[in-house]
C-alpha positions as a printed Julia matrix, in Angstrom:
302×3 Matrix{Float64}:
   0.0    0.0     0.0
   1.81   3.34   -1.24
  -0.26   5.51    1.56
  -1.56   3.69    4.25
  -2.56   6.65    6.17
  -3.32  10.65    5.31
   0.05  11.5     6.74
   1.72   9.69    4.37
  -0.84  10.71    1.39
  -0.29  14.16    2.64
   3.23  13.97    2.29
   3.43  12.55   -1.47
   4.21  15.06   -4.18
   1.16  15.22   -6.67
   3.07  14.03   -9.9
   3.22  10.79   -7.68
   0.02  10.22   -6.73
  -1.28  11.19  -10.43
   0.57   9.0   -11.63
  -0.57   6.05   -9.35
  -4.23   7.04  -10.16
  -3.65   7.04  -14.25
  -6.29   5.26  -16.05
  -9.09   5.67  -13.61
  -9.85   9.46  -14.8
 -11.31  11.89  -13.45
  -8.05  13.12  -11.84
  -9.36  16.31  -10.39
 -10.56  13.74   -7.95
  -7.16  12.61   -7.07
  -5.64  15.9    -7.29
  -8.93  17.32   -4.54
  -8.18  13.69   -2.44
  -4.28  14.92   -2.03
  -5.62  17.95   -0.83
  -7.76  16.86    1.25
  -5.28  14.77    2.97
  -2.85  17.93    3.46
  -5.36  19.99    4.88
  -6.54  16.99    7.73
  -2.83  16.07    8.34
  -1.27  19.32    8.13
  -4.4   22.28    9.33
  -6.04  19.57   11.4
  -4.03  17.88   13.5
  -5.34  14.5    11.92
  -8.59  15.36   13.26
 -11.49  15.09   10.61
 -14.62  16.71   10.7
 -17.31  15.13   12.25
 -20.74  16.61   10.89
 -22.52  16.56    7.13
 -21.73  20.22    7.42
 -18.26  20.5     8.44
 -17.25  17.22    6.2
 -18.88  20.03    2.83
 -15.73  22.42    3.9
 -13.16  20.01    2.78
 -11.82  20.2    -0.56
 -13.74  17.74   -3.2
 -16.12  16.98   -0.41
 -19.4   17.11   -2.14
 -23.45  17.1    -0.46
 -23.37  13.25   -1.31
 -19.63  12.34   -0.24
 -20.51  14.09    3.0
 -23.66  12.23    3.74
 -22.18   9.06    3.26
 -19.54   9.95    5.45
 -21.64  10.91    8.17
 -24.35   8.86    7.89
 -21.53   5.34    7.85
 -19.0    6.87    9.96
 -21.21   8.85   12.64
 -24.47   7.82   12.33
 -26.01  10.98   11.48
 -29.48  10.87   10.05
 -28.79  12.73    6.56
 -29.6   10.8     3.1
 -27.29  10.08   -0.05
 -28.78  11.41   -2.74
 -27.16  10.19   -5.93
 -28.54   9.13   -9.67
 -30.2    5.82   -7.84
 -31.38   7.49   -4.94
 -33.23  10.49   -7.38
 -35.0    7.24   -9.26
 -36.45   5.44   -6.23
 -37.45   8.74   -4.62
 -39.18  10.3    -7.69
 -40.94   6.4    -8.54
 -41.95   5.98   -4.87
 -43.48   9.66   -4.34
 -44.58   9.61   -7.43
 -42.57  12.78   -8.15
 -42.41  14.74  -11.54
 -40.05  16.95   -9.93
 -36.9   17.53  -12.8
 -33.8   15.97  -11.32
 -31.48  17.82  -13.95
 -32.97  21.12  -12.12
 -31.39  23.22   -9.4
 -33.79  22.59   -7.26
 -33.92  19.05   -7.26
 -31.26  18.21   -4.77
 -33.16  20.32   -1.6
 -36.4   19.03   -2.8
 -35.16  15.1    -3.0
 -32.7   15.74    0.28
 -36.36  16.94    2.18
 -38.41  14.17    1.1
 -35.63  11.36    2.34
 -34.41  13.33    5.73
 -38.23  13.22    6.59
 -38.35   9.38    6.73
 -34.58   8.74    7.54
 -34.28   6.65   10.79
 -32.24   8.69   13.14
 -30.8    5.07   14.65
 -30.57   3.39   11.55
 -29.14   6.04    9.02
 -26.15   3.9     7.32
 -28.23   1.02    6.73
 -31.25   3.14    5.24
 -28.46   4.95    2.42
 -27.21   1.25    1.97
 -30.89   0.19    1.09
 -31.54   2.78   -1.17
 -28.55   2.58   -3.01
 -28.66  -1.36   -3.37
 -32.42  -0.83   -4.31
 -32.0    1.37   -7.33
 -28.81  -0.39   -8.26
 -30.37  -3.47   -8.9
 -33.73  -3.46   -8.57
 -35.57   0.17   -9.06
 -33.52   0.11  -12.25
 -33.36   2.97  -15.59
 -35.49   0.86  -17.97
 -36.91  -2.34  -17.01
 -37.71  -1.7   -12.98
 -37.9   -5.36  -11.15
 -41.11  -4.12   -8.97
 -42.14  -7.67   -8.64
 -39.28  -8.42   -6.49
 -39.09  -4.66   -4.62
 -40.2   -4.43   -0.72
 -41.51  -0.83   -1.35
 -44.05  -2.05   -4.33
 -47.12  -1.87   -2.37
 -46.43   1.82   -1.25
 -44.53   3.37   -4.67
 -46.89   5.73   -6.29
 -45.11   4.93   -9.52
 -45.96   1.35   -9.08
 -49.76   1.58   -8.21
 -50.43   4.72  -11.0
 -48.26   2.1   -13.79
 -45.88   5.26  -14.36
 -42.53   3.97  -13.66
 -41.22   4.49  -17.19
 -41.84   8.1   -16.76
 -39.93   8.9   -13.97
 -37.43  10.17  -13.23
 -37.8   13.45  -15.21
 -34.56  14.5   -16.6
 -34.93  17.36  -19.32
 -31.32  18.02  -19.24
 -29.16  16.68  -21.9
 -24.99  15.86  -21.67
 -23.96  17.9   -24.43
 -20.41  15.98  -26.24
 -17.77  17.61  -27.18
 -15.59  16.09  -29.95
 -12.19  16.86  -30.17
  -9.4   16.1   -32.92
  -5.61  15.45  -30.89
  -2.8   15.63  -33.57
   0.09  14.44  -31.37
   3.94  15.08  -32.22
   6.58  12.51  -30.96
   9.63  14.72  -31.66
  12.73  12.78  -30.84
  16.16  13.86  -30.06
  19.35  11.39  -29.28
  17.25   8.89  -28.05
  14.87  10.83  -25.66
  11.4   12.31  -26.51
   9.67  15.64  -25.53
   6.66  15.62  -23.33
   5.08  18.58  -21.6
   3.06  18.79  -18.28
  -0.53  19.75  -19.13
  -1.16  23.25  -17.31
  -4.14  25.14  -18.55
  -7.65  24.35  -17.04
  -8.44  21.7   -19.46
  -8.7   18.0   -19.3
  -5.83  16.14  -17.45
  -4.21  18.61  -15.91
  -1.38  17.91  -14.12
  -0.91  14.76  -16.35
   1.91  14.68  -19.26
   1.5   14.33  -22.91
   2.78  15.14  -25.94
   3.13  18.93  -28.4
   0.02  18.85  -30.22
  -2.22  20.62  -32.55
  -5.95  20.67  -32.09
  -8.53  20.89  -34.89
 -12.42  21.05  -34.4
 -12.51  18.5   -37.32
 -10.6   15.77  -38.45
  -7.72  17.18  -40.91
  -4.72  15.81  -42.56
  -1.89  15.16  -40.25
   0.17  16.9   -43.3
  -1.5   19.98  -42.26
  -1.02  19.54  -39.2
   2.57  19.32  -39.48
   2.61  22.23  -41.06
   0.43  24.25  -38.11
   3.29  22.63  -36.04
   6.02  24.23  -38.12
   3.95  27.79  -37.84
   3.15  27.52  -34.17
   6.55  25.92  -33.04
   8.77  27.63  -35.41
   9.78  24.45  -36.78
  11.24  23.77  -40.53
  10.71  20.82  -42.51
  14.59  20.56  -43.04
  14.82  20.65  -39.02
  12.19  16.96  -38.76
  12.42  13.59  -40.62
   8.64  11.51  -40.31
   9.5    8.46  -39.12
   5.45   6.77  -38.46
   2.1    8.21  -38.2
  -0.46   6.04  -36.17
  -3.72   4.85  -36.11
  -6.47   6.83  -34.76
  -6.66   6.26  -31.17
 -10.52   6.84  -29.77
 -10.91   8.23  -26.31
 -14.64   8.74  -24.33
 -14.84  11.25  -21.51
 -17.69  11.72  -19.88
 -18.55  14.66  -21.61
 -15.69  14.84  -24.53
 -15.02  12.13  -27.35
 -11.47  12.72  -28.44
 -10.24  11.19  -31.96
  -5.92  11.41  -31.82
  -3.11  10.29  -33.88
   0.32   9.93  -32.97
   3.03  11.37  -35.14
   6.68  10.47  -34.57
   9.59  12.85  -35.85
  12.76  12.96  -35.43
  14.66  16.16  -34.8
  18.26  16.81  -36.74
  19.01  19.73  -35.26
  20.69  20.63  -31.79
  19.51  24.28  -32.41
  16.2   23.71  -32.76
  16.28  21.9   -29.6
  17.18  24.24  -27.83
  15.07  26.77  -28.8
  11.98  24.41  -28.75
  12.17  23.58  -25.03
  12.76  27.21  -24.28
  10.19  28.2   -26.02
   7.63  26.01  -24.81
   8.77  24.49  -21.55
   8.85  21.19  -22.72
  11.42  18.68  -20.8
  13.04  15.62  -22.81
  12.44  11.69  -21.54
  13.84   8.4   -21.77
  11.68   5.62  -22.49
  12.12   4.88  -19.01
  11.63   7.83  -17.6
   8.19   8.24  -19.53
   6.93   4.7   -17.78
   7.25   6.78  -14.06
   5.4    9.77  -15.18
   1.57  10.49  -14.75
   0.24  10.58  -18.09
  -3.45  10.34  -19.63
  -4.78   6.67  -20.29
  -4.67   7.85  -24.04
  -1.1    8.32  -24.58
  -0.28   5.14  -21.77
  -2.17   3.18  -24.48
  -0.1    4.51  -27.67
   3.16   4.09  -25.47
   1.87   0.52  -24.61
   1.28  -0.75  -27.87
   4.41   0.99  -29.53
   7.47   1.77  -27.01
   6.93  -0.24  -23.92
């Protein structure tokens, strides 16, 4: 176990724990969970808060992380509400309240904390959780087998299909990665990701994003522009498949482009210019990087 207590998590540098978090995504989770651990080890004494309210002031400590905190860990009568918690609530009160609406939270977080049992709390969140997790489910509800079907409103007015109500739809981005392996004596450049953007924190490679898929000739050549970069300065040595990558909320199409710099000038004034730091294969392996480019360094350098 690489941090067996928040001390020791506290005390890790945040390339490090990144890195032992890549492929799971979501890493502004990680990065708030490091945090976290600083501020109970370090402005705490080690001491964490012991209310639903108090847990809410700790960084990446969310309305539902904190109820589930205090309901298991202290016993305090405050409900989960999460995506299977909305569904059973709306089905059983019969509810046409919209769960993608700003309102929904108090209005769901009311109805529950009215019929929470103050002794019981922990195993009432477990039994609504397990409930709309396998049997209160999306599409094709199991009522026959559910111990609330003789009191769901949903169940007795045969409108279970209908709720929840969620008007709200996940709008997806799609984005076009053109990504540049420029080599130099055996190492390759990679650059921390910094802006407030998708992995941040993580490393990758220079790139050049389009809104649509485009040539990776033109690319090259926005690479040359941007990068100040001539053609006499790179050799192409392979251009990949395209690699397909779903975020929540993104899809990402990228190929990999490997070049090969011939000049020690250029160099020079390409890490200066951009802050980028050359790697060794093995150097690459240790560093926190996106699942994306851990899969294109799988299948062609490790």
């Amino acid at each position: 176990m690489h941090y067996p207590d928040v001390q020791t998590l506290a005390n890790a540098s945040e390339s490090d724990v990144l890195r032992l978090w890549q492929g799971l995504g979501y890493y502004s989770r990680a990065r708030n969970l490091h945090a976290c651990a600083k501020n109970i080890a370090l402005d705490r004494q080690g001491v964490w808060p012991n209310s639903y309210e108090k847990l809410q002031k700790l960084q990446g400590v969310g309305k539902y992380t904190a109820a589930a905190i205090a309901s298991f860990a202290y016993l305090e009568p405050v409900p989960v509400i999460d995506g299977n918690a909305y569904r059973v609530w709306s089905r059983f009160f019969g509810d046409f309240t919209d769960i993608s609406s700003t309102a929904a939270f108090s209005h769901f977080f009311s109805l529950a904390k009215e019929i929470i049992p103050s002794d019981r709390p922990d195993e009432f969140n477990q039994a609504v959780m397990e409930l709309g997790a396998t049997l209160c489910k999306p599409k094709q509800p199991l009522c026959h087998h559910c111990p609330l079907a003789f009191t769901c409103l949903a169940k007795e007015k045969n409108i279970q299909q209908q709720l929840p109500v969620k008007s709200k739809k996940v709008k997806v981005r799609t984005r076009y990665f053109y990504y540049f392996l420029l080599s130099y004596n055996g190492k390759i450049f990679m650059k921390e990701r910094r802006l407030k953007d998708i992995w941040s924190g993580l490393y990758d490679f220079p790139l050049i994003e389009s809104k649509f898929a485009i040539d990776w000739e033109v690319a090259l050549t926005k690479l040359n522009v941007d990068f100040k970069i001539a053609s006499s300065d790179i050799h192409l040595e392979e251009e990949s498949k395209i690699y397909k990558h779903i975020l929540t909320h993104q899809r990402i199409f990228a190929k990999f482009i490997s070049l090969k710099i011939n000049d020690n000038t250029l160099v020079n004034a390409f890490i200066d210019n951009e802050n980028i730091k050359s790697f060794s294969v093995e150097q690459i392996k240790s560093l926190p990087k996106p699942i994306l480019i851990h899969k294109y360094l799988t299948d062609n350098l490790f």
